[in-house]
Coordinates of C-alpha atoms in Angstrom, one line a residue:
X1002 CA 10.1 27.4 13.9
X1003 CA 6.9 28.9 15.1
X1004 CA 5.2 27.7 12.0
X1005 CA 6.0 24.4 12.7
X1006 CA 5.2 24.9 16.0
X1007 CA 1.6 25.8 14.8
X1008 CA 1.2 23.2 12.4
X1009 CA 2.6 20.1 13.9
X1010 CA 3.7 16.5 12.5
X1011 CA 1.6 17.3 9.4
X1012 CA 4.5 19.0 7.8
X1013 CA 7.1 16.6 8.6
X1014 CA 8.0 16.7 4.9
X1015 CA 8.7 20.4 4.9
X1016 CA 10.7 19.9 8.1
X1017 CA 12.9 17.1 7.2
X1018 CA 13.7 19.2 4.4
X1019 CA 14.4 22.4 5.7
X1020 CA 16.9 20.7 8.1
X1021 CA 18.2 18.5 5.0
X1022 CA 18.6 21.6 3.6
X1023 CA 20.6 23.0 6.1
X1024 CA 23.2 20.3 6.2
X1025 CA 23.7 20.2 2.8
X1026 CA 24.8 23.7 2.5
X1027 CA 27.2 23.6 5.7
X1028 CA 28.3 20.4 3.7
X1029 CA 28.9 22.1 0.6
X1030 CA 30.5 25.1 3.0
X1031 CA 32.4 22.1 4.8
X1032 CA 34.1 20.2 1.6
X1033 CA 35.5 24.0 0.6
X1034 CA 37.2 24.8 3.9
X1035 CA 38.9 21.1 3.7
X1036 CA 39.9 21.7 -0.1
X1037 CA 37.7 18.9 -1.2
X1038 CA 36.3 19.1 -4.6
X1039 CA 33.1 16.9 -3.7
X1040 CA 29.4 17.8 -4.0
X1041 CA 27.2 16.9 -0.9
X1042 CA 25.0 14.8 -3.2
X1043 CA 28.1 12.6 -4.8
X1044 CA 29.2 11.3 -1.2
X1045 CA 27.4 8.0 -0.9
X1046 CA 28.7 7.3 -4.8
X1047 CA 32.1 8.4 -3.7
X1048 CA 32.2 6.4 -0.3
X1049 CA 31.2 3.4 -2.4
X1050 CA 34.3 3.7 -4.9
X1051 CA 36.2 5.3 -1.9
X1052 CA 36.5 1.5 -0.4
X1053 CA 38.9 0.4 -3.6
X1054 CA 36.3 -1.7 -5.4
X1055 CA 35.1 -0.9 -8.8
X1056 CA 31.6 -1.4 -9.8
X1057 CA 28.9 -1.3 -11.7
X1058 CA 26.3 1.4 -11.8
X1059 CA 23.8 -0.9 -10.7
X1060 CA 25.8 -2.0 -8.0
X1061 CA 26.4 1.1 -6.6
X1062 CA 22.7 1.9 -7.1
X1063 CA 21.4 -1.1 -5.0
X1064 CA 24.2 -0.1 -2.3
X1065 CA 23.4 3.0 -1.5
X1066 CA 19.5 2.9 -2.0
X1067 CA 19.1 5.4 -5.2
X1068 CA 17.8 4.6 -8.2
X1069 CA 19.7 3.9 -11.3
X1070 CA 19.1 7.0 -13.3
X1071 CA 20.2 9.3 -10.0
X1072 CA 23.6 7.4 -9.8
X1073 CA 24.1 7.7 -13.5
X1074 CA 23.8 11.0 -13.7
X1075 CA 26.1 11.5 -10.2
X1076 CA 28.8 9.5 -12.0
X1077 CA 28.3 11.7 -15.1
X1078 CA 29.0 14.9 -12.9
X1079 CA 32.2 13.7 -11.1
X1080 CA 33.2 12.3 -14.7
X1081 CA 33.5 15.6 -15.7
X1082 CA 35.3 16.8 -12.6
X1083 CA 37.9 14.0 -13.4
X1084 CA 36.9 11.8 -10.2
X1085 CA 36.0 8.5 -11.9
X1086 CA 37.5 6.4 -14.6
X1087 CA 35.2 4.3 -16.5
X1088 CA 36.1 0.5 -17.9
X1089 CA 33.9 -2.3 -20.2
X1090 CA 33.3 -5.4 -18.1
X1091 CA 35.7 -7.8 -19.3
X1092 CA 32.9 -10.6 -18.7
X1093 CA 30.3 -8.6 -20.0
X1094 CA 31.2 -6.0 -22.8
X1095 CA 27.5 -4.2 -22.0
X1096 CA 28.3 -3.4 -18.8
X1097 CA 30.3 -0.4 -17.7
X1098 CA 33.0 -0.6 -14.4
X1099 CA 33.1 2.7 -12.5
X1100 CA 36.4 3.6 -9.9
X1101 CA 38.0 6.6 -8.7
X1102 CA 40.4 8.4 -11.4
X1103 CA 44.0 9.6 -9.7
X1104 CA 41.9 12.7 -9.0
X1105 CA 39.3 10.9 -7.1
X1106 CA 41.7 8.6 -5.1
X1107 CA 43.9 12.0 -3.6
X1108 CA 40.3 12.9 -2.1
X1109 CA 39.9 9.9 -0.5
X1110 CA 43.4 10.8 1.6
X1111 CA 42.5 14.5 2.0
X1112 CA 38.7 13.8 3.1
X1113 CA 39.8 11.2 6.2
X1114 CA 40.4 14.5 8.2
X1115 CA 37.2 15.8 7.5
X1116 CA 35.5 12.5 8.3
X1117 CA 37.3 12.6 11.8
X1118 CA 36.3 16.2 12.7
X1119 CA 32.4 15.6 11.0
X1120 CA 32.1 13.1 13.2
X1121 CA 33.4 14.7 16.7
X1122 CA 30.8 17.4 15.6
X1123 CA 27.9 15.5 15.3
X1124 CA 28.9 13.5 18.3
X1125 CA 28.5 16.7 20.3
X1126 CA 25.5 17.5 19.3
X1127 CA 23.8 14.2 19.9
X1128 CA 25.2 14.7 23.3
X1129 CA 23.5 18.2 23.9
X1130 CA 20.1 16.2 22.3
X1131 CA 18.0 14.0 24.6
X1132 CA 16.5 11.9 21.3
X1133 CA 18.9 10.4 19.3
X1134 CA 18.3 11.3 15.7
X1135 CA 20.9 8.9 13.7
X1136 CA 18.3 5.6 15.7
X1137 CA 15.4 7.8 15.2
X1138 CA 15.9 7.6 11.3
X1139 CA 17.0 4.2 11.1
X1140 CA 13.1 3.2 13.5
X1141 CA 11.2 5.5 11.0
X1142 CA 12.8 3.9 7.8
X1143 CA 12.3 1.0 8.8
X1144 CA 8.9 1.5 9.3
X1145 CA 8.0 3.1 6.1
X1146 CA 9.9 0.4 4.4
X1147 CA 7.2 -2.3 5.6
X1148 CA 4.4 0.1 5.6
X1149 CA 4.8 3.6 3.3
X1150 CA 3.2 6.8 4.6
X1151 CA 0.9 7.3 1.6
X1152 CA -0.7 3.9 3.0
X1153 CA -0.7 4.9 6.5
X1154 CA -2.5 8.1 5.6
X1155 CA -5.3 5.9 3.3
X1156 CA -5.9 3.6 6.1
X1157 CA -6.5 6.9 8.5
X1158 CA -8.5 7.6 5.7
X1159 CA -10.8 4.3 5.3
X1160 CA -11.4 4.3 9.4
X1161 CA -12.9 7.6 9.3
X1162 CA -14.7 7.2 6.7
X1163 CA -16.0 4.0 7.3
X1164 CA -17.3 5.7 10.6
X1165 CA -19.9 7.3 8.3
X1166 CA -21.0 4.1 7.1
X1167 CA -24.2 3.3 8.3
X1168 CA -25.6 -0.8 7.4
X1169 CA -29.4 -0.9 7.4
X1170 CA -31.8 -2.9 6.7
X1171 CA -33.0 -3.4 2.9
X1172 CA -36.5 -1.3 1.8
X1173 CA -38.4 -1.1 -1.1
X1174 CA -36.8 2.1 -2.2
X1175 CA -33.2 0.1 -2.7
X1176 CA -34.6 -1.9 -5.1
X1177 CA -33.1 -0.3 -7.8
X1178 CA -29.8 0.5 -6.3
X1179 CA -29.4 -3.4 -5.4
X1180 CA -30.6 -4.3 -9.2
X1181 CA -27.6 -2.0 -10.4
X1182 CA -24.8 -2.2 -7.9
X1183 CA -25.3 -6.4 -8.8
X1184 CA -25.5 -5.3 -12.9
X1185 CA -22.5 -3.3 -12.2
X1186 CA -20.1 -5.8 -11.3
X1187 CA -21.2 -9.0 -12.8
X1188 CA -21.4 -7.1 -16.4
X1189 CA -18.0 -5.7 -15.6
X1190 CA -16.4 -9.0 -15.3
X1191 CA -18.6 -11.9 -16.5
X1192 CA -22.1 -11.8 -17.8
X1193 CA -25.9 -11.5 -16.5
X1194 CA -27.4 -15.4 -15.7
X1195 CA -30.7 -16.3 -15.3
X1196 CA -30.0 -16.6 -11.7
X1197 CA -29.3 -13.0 -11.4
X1198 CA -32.5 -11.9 -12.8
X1199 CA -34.3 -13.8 -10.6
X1200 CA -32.7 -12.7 -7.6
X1201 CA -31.9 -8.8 -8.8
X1202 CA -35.5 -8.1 -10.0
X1203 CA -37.8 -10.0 -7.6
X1204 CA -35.6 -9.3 -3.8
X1205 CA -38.7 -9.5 -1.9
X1206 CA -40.1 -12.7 -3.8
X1207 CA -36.3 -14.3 -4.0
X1208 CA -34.9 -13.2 -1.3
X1209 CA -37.3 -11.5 1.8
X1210 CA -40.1 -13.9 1.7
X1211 CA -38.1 -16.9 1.8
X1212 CA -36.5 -16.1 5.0
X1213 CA -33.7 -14.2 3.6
X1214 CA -32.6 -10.6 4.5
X1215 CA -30.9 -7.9 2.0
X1216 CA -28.6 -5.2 4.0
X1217 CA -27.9 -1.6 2.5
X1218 CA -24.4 0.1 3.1
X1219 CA -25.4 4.1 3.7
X1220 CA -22.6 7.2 3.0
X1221 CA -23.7 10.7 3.5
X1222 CA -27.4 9.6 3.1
X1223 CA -26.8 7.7 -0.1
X1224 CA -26.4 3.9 -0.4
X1225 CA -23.3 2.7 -1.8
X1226 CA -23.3 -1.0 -1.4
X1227 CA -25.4 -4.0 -1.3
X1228 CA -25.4 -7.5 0.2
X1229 CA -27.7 -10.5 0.6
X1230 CA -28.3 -13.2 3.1
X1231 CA -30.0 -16.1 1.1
X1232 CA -32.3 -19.1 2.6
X1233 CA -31.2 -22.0 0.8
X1234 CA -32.4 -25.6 0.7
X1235 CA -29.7 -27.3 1.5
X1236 CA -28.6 -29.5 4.9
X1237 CA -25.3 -28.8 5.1
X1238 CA -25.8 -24.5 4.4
X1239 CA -28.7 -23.1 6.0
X1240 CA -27.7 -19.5 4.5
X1241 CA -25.4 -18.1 2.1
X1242 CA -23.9 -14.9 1.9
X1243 CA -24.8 -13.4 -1.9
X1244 CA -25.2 -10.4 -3.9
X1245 CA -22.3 -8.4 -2.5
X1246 CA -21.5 -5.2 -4.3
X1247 CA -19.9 -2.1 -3.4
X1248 CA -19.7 1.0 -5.9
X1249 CA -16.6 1.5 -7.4
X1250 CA -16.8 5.3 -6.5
X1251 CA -17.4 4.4 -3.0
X1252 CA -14.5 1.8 -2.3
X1253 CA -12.3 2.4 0.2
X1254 CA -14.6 3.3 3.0
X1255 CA -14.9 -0.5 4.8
X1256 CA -18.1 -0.7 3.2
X1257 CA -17.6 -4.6 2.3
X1258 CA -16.5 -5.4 4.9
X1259 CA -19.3 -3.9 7.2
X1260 CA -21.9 -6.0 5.2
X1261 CA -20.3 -9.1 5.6
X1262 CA -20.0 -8.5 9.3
X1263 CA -24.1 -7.5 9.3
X1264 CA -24.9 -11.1 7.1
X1265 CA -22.5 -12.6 9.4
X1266 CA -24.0 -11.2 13.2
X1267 CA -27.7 -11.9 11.8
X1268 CA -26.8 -15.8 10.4
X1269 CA -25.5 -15.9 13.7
X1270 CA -28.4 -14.7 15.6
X1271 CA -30.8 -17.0 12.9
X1272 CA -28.6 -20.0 14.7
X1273 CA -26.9 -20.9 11.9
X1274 CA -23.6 -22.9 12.4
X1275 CA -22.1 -22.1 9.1
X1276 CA -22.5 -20.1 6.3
X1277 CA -21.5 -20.5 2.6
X1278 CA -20.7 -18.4 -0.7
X1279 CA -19.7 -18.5 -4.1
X1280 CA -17.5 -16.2 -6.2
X1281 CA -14.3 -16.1 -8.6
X1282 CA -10.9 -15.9 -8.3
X1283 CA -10.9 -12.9 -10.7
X1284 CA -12.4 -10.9 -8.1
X1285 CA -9.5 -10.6 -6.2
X1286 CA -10.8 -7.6 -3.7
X1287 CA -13.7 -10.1 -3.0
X1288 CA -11.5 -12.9 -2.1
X1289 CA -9.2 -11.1 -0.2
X1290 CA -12.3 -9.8 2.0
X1291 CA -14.1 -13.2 2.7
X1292 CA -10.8 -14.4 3.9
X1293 CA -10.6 -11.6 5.9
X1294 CA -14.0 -12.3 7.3
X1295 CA -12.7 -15.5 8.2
X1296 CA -14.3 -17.7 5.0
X1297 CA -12.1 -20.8 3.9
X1298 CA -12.1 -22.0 0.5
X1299 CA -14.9 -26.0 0.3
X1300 CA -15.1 -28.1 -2.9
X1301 CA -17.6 -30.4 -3.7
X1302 CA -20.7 -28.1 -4.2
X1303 CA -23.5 -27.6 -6.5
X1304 CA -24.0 -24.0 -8.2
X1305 CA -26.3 -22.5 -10.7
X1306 CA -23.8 -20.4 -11.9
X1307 CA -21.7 -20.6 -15.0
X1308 CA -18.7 -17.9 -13.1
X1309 CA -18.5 -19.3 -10.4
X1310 CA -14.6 -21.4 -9.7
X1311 CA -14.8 -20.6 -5.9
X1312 CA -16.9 -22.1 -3.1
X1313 CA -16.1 -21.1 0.3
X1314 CA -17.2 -21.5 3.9
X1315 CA -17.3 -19.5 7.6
X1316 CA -18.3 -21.9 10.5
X1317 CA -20.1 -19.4 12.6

């Protein structure tokens, strides 16, 4: 244990199934000394046919939580030990209905002592514990069920490195970087508009001088996304939020949604009351993230793009 000691919750994994481990071969030791001819890993399969239903192998599968394949080849094992007798669906002639053979059914009277002194056993040692495991399981199950570890561990990820993220304002050097991050994208998916000439080769002209701004997303001293507050002419949006692109081998690190926040804070501190945008529902990341920052889908607009299906607002 001093390993684990030494390494912490990081090796949980290797934990669980070291003690996993250990139960199963006392289990294996267990179903000897009680002249049971089970394996550890056929008992939920045998509990199942142990309550006097048959079923199917999808049945049993969605009962006790393992795929159909593992139960399959579980029943394929205790066939050969004699435990099972197998039947065609009278209602469905595809289908295959799995009980307990003779064999299987003089376990399930032999076992019921075993299951009586298991159970005094573990109850002792849940009494000599001050955390009870058996609840501890069922918490963390039911926690992974609504939220896996893998996407725990990507989230830990995307916080620390968005920390790294650093928004600044645009600079003549960028130009090219904003040019292709927009190319990128809008080639990807639809294709290059006059409008996106304009705007991707002239920033300063198109963008800058017209009271507009242009913010650059910086990891590890290299920009990695792009995103434009546009003046427009219009009396109901003062500003529009345009341009937004991260790179694809950058994703993952917040940077989206730390330029909208930057357009957002500085049409705020322009005193703009709302703020508009235009994209398509194909881009589902990007519609996911203005929602996120709080944009709701308006109708009614004019555009001068041929893409665009989507118009949406964010009253400041």
């Amino acid at each position: 244990m001093d390993f684990f000691d030494k390494i912490g919750k990081i090796a949980i994994g290797s934990r669980l199934r070291m003690l996993t481990e250990k139960i199963t071969e006392d289990a294996a030791q267990l179903y000897k000394s009680y002249d049971v001819d089970l394996q550890p890993k056929w008992f939920p399969v045998f509990y199942v046919l142990s309550q006097g239903e048959e079923k199917t192998v999808t049945e049993i599968a969605k009962e006790i939580g393992h795929s159909h394949p593992s139960v399959s080849k579980i029943l394929g094992e205790m066939s050969k030990k004699g435990l099972i007798r197998e039947k065609k669906d009278k209602t469905d002639g595809r289908r295959n209905i799995v009980g307990l053979s003779k064999k299987g059914l003089q376990i399930t009277e032999k076992i019921e002592v075993q299951y009586g002194d298991l159970a005094g056993a573990i109850d002792a040692i849940t009494q000599q514990t001050q955390h009870d495991l058996w609840k501890a399981v069922a918490e963390w199950e039911f926690l992974l069920e609504h939220k896996s570890l893998l996407l725990r561990v990507q989230e830990q990820r995307k916080a620390r490195e968005s920390k790294n993220v650093e928004i600044v304002n645009y600079e003549p050097k960028y130009k090219e970087v904003y040019k292709a991050l927009n190319t990128e994208w809008i080639s990807t998916y639809f294709k290059m508009e006059d409008t996106d000439y304009k705007m991707l080769d002239d920033p300063e002209g198109y963008v800058l001088n017209h009271g507009g701004h242009i913010f650059v997303a910086i990891y590890n001293d290299e920009p990695i996304g792009v995103c434009a507050l546009l003046k427009r002419t219009d009396p109901e949006y003062e500003y529009e939020l345009a341009k937004m692109a991260v790179s694809p081998r950058a994703r993952g690190k917040h940077a989206g949604w730390l330029l909208g926040q930057a357009v957002i804070e500085k049409a705020k501190l322009l005193g703009a009351d709302k703020l508009y945008l235009e994209s398509n529902t194909i881009l589902k990341p990007a519609i996911n993230l203005y929602h996120k920052l709080g944009f709701n889908k308006v109708s009614g607009r004019n555009t001068g793009y041929e893409r665009v299906n989507i118009q949406m607002e964010l009253q400041l």
